[in-house]
mmCIF file of C-alpha atoms in Angstrom:
data_model
loop_
_atom_site.group_PDB
_atom_site.id
_atom_site.type_symbol
_atom_site.label_atom_id
_atom_site.label_comp_id
_atom_site.label_asym_id
_atom_site.label_seq_id
_atom_site.Cartn_x
_atom_site.Cartn_y
_atom_site.Cartn_z
ATOM 1 C CA VAL A 1 0.000 0.000 0.000
ATOM 2 C CA ARG A 2 1.406 3.358 -1.049
ATOM 3 C CA ALA A 3 0.894 6.418 1.106
ATOM 4 C CA ALA A 4 -1.019 9.180 -0.611
ATOM 5 C CA GLN A 5 1.226 11.982 -1.757
ATOM 6 C CA SER A 6 0.359 15.383 -0.329
ATOM 7 C CA THR A 7 -0.201 18.144 -2.861
ATOM 8 C CA ALA A 8 0.181 21.690 -1.622
ATOM 9 C CA LEU A 9 -1.957 24.510 -2.946
ATOM 10 C CA THR A 10 -0.128 27.235 -4.850
ATOM 11 C CA SER A 11 -1.002 30.768 -5.871
ATOM 12 C CA ASP A 12 -2.102 29.306 -9.230
ATOM 13 C CA SER A 13 -4.482 26.803 -7.612
ATOM 14 C CA VAL A 14 -8.117 27.220 -8.608
ATOM 15 C CA ILE A 15 -10.579 26.677 -5.777
ATOM 16 C CA VAL A 16 -14.319 26.335 -6.376
ATOM 17 C CA VAL A 17 -16.459 26.985 -3.322
ATOM 18 C CA SER A 18 -20.186 26.404 -3.052
ATOM 19 C CA GLY A 19 -21.880 28.704 -0.581
ATOM 20 C CA GLY A 20 -18.752 30.489 0.587
ATOM 21 C CA ALA A 21 -19.712 34.138 0.437
ATOM 22 C CA ARG A 22 -21.309 34.347 3.877
ATOM 23 C CA GLY A 23 -21.026 32.924 7.365
ATOM 24 C CA VAL A 24 -18.443 30.501 8.655
ATOM 25 C CA THR A 25 -17.305 29.437 5.191
ATOM 26 C CA ALA A 26 -16.305 32.988 4.288
ATOM 27 C CA ALA A 27 -14.320 33.209 7.526
ATOM 28 C CA CYS A 28 -12.544 29.917 6.740
ATOM 29 C CA LEU A 29 -11.756 31.074 3.198
ATOM 30 C CA HIS A 30 -10.346 34.337 4.509
ATOM 31 C CA GLU A 31 -8.071 32.409 6.859
ATOM 32 C CA LEU A 32 -6.941 30.115 4.023
ATOM 33 C CA LEU A 33 -6.249 32.984 1.613
ATOM 34 C CA ALA A 34 -4.481 35.000 4.314
ATOM 35 C CA ARG A 35 -1.918 32.172 4.380
ATOM 36 C CA ARG A 36 -1.655 31.660 0.614
ATOM 37 C CA SER A 37 -3.270 33.507 -2.242
ATOM 38 C CA ALA A 38 -5.140 31.465 -4.858
ATOM 39 C CA LYS A 39 -7.761 31.797 -7.570
ATOM 40 C CA LEU A 40 -11.169 31.530 -5.971
ATOM 41 C CA ALA A 41 -14.583 31.016 -7.569
ATOM 42 C CA ILE A 42 -17.550 31.211 -5.224
ATOM 43 C CA LEU A 43 -20.818 29.672 -6.377
ATOM 44 C CA GLY A 44 -23.580 31.246 -4.318
ATOM 45 C CA ARG A 45 -27.326 31.636 -4.391
ATOM 46 C CA THR A 46 -27.393 35.352 -3.475
ATOM 47 C CA PRO A 47 -27.780 37.422 -6.656
ATOM 48 C CA LEU A 48 -25.424 40.392 -6.709
ATOM 49 C CA GLY A 49 -27.971 43.057 -7.602
ATOM 50 C CA GLU A 50 -27.976 46.594 -6.309
ATOM 51 C CA GLU A 51 -29.788 47.559 -3.153
ATOM 52 C CA PRO A 52 -32.370 50.341 -3.370
ATOM 53 C CA ALA A 53 -30.735 53.777 -3.593
ATOM 54 C CA GLY A 54 -30.291 55.823 -0.455
ATOM 55 C CA LEU A 55 -30.375 52.949 2.029
ATOM 56 C CA ASP A 56 -26.616 52.697 2.511
ATOM 57 C CA VAL A 57 -26.771 55.100 5.482
ATOM 58 C CA PHE A 58 -28.947 52.619 7.404
ATOM 59 C CA THR A 59 -26.891 49.813 8.894
ATOM 60 C CA THR A 60 -29.027 47.918 11.378
ATOM 61 C CA ASP A 61 -32.017 45.679 10.812
ATOM 62 C CA ALA A 62 -34.267 48.104 12.688
ATOM 63 C CA GLU A 63 -33.019 51.162 10.754
ATOM 64 C CA LEU A 64 -33.564 49.436 7.417
ATOM 65 C CA LYS A 65 -37.061 48.294 8.369
ATOM 66 C CA LYS A 66 -38.026 51.806 9.461
ATOM 67 C CA ALA A 67 -36.622 53.389 6.280
ATOM 68 C CA LEU A 68 -38.244 50.849 3.951
ATOM 69 C CA LEU A 69 -41.574 51.056 5.739
ATOM 70 C CA ALA A 70 -41.490 54.855 5.402
ATOM 71 C CA ARG A 71 -40.784 54.526 1.654
ATOM 72 C CA TYR A 72 -43.685 52.148 1.150
ATOM 73 C CA THR A 73 -46.010 54.356 3.199
ATOM 74 C CA GLU A 74 -44.989 57.526 1.317
ATOM 75 C CA SER A 75 -45.628 55.841 -2.030
ATOM 76 C CA GLY A 76 -49.004 54.504 -0.904
ATOM 77 C CA GLN A 77 -47.886 50.884 -1.144
ATOM 78 C CA LYS A 78 -48.472 48.235 1.478
ATOM 79 C CA ILE A 79 -45.985 45.673 2.670
ATOM 80 C CA THR A 80 -46.578 42.851 5.119
ATOM 81 C CA PRO A 81 -44.204 42.277 8.031
ATOM 82 C CA ILE A 82 -43.051 39.026 6.382
ATOM 83 C CA GLU A 83 -42.293 40.836 3.101
ATOM 84 C CA LEU A 84 -40.485 43.606 4.988
ATOM 85 C CA ASN A 85 -38.356 41.087 6.882
ATOM 86 C CA LYS A 86 -37.528 39.307 3.623
ATOM 87 C CA GLU A 87 -36.510 42.542 1.865
ATOM 88 C CA VAL A 88 -34.338 43.659 4.781
ATOM 89 C CA GLY A 89 -32.783 40.183 4.983
ATOM 90 C CA SER A 90 -31.940 40.323 1.273
ATOM 91 C CA ILE A 91 -30.263 43.713 1.659
ATOM 92 C CA LEU A 92 -28.226 42.584 4.670
ATOM 93 C CA ASN A 93 -27.232 39.331 2.913
ATOM 94 C CA LEU A 94 -26.127 41.270 -0.166
ATOM 95 C CA ARG A 95 -24.045 43.607 1.987
ATOM 96 C CA GLU A 96 -22.412 40.677 3.773
ATOM 97 C CA VAL A 97 -21.552 39.003 0.457
ATOM 98 C CA ARG A 98 -20.047 42.192 -0.971
ATOM 99 C CA THR A 99 -18.031 42.838 2.211
ATOM 100 C CA ASN A 100 -16.713 39.274 2.296
ATOM 101 C CA LEU A 101 -15.789 39.304 -1.400
ATOM 102 C CA ALA A 102 -13.852 42.552 -0.883
ATOM 103 C CA GLN A 103 -12.028 41.067 2.124
ATOM 104 C CA LEU A 104 -11.137 37.929 0.163
ATOM 105 C CA GLU A 105 -9.823 40.027 -2.744
ATOM 106 C CA ALA A 106 -7.789 42.105 -0.262
ATOM 107 C CA THR A 107 -5.676 38.984 0.431
ATOM 108 C CA GLY A 108 -4.228 39.350 -3.070
ATOM 109 C CA SER A 109 -6.268 36.485 -4.465
ATOM 110 C CA THR A 110 -8.329 36.537 -7.623
ATOM 111 C CA VAL A 111 -11.985 36.155 -6.627
ATOM 112 C CA ILE A 112 -15.034 35.703 -8.833
ATOM 113 C CA TYR A 113 -18.609 35.203 -7.703
ATOM 114 C CA LEU A 114 -21.140 33.291 -9.798
ATOM 115 C CA PRO A 115 -24.807 33.060 -8.816
ATOM 116 C CA THR A 116 -25.480 29.315 -9.052
ATOM 117 C CA ASP A 117 -28.193 26.883 -8.006
ATOM 118 C CA ILE A 118 -25.950 24.151 -6.642
ATOM 119 C CA SER A 119 -28.768 21.588 -6.727
ATOM 120 C CA ASP A 120 -29.274 22.150 -10.482
ATOM 121 C CA ALA A 121 -26.744 20.233 -12.618
ATOM 122 C CA ALA A 122 -27.092 22.587 -15.602
ATOM 123 C CA SER A 123 -26.484 25.658 -13.414
ATOM 124 C CA VAL A 124 -23.386 24.055 -11.875
ATOM 125 C CA ASP A 125 -22.078 22.930 -15.275
ATOM 126 C CA ALA A 126 -22.445 26.452 -16.710
ATOM 127 C CA SER A 127 -20.646 27.997 -13.732
ATOM 128 C CA ILE A 128 -17.798 25.473 -13.864
ATOM 129 C CA VAL A 129 -17.293 26.189 -17.575
ATOM 130 C CA GLN A 130 -17.054 29.903 -16.736
ATOM 131 C CA VAL A 131 -14.580 29.193 -13.906
ATOM 132 C CA ARG A 132 -12.314 27.260 -16.269
ATOM 133 C CA GLU A 133 -12.520 30.044 -18.887
ATOM 134 C CA GLU A 134 -11.655 32.779 -16.380
ATOM 135 C CA LEU A 135 -9.324 31.023 -13.936
ATOM 136 C CA GLY A 136 -8.176 27.697 -15.394
ATOM 137 C CA PRO A 137 -8.527 24.024 -14.405
ATOM 138 C CA ILE A 138 -9.965 23.366 -10.963
ATOM 139 C CA ASN A 139 -7.741 21.950 -8.224
ATOM 140 C CA MET A 140 -9.940 22.106 -5.137
ATOM 141 C CA ILE A 141 -13.621 21.943 -4.264
ATOM 142 C CA VAL A 142 -15.008 23.279 -1.006
ATOM 143 C CA HIS A 143 -18.662 22.236 -0.773
ATOM 144 C CA ALA A 144 -20.248 24.339 1.940
ATOM 145 C CA ALA A 145 -23.620 25.273 0.450
ATOM 146 C CA GLY A 146 -26.499 24.627 2.785
ATOM 147 C CA VAL A 147 -30.125 25.391 3.471
ATOM 148 C CA LEU A 148 -31.393 26.259 6.938
ATOM 149 C CA ALA A 149 -34.348 24.136 7.997
ATOM 150 C CA ASP A 150 -33.462 23.574 11.638
ATOM 151 C CA LYS A 151 -35.690 20.862 13.069
ATOM 152 C CA GLU A 152 -35.264 17.303 14.186
ATOM 153 C CA ILE A 153 -35.400 15.133 11.076
ATOM 154 C CA HIS A 154 -38.703 13.487 12.032
ATOM 155 C CA LYS A 155 -40.284 16.954 12.304
ATOM 156 C CA LYS A 156 -39.177 18.111 8.847
ATOM 157 C CA THR A 157 -41.644 18.196 5.995
ATOM 158 C CA ASP A 158 -40.750 16.227 2.884
ATOM 159 C CA GLU A 159 -40.025 19.518 1.088
ATOM 160 C CA GLN A 160 -37.691 20.713 3.880
ATOM 161 C CA PHE A 161 -35.839 17.402 3.799
ATOM 162 C CA ARG A 162 -35.509 17.496 -0.014
ATOM 163 C CA SER A 163 -34.236 21.075 0.070
ATOM 164 C CA VAL A 164 -31.527 20.307 2.654
ATOM 165 C CA PHE A 165 -30.623 16.937 1.117
ATOM 166 C CA ASN A 166 -30.489 18.191 -2.472
ATOM 167 C CA THR A 167 -28.244 21.101 -1.549
ATOM 168 C CA LYS A 168 -25.759 18.916 0.328
ATOM 169 C CA VAL A 169 -25.869 15.604 -1.543
ATOM 170 C CA ALA A 170 -27.070 16.423 -5.059
ATOM 171 C CA GLY A 171 -24.990 19.622 -4.899
ATOM 172 C CA LEU A 172 -21.826 17.622 -4.213
ATOM 173 C CA GLN A 173 -22.702 15.134 -6.959
ATOM 174 C CA ASN A 174 -23.198 18.030 -9.394
ATOM 175 C CA LEU A 175 -19.840 19.558 -8.467
ATOM 176 C CA LEU A 176 -18.002 16.250 -8.789
ATOM 177 C CA HIS A 177 -19.628 15.478 -12.131
ATOM 178 C CA ALA A 178 -18.863 18.949 -13.520
ATOM 179 C CA THR A 179 -15.194 18.709 -12.464
ATOM 180 C CA GLN A 180 -14.520 15.069 -13.315
ATOM 181 C CA ALA A 181 -11.942 16.044 -15.965
ATOM 182 C CA ASP A 182 -10.197 18.609 -13.733
ATOM 183 C CA PRO A 183 -6.947 17.903 -11.850
ATOM 184 C CA LEU A 184 -8.569 17.887 -8.379
ATOM 185 C CA THR A 185 -6.160 17.482 -5.484
ATOM 186 C CA HIS A 186 -8.357 18.607 -2.573
ATOM 187 C CA LEU A 187 -11.987 18.112 -1.568
ATOM 188 C CA VAL A 188 -13.467 19.704 1.547
ATOM 189 C CA CYS A 189 -17.097 19.251 2.575
ATOM 190 C CA PHE A 190 -18.815 21.305 5.246
ATOM 191 C CA SER A 191 -21.627 19.617 7.119
ATOM 192 C CA SER A 192 -24.116 21.048 9.576
ATOM 193 C CA VAL A 193 -23.827 20.942 13.332
ATOM 194 C CA ALA A 194 -27.597 21.413 13.504
#
């Protein structure tokens, strides 16, 4: 039996990350790139649109809710509390993604972000083709995409289970299939502590 040979990442290594623009994955990527720059492609579900003009001065959840509610009221439109929470959440998520991407780029690494549905093989395939065109062959996959549906498994609905399962399992299968011809040397999978 031969021991597996260790392959170190270099500054030319291309890393594809699913779900790495927010949360703990972004923090882990920052730590990795602080040690060694690389070429990073993040496949995320948050679209990188623009937030509504004039909201950049509001930083907290409460400030954003108050400002958005005032805008809707002034324009004679109605918004439910659920819709308001969703809109504020989208703005805060977008801000977090943009901040994290800027911090990752500040390490000296090349960073691209591609909105991708990791559970959709065609979406993953298209993103991987773009990664190869922009950065080169892929050397490492970090599969960290996940869906929050925190409940004990026997209390989950079938749809909640499918959503979580498809993101983790089908998402990994899609990534591995799309990169089967690439010179992969590293594979890292994030699970859920929940």
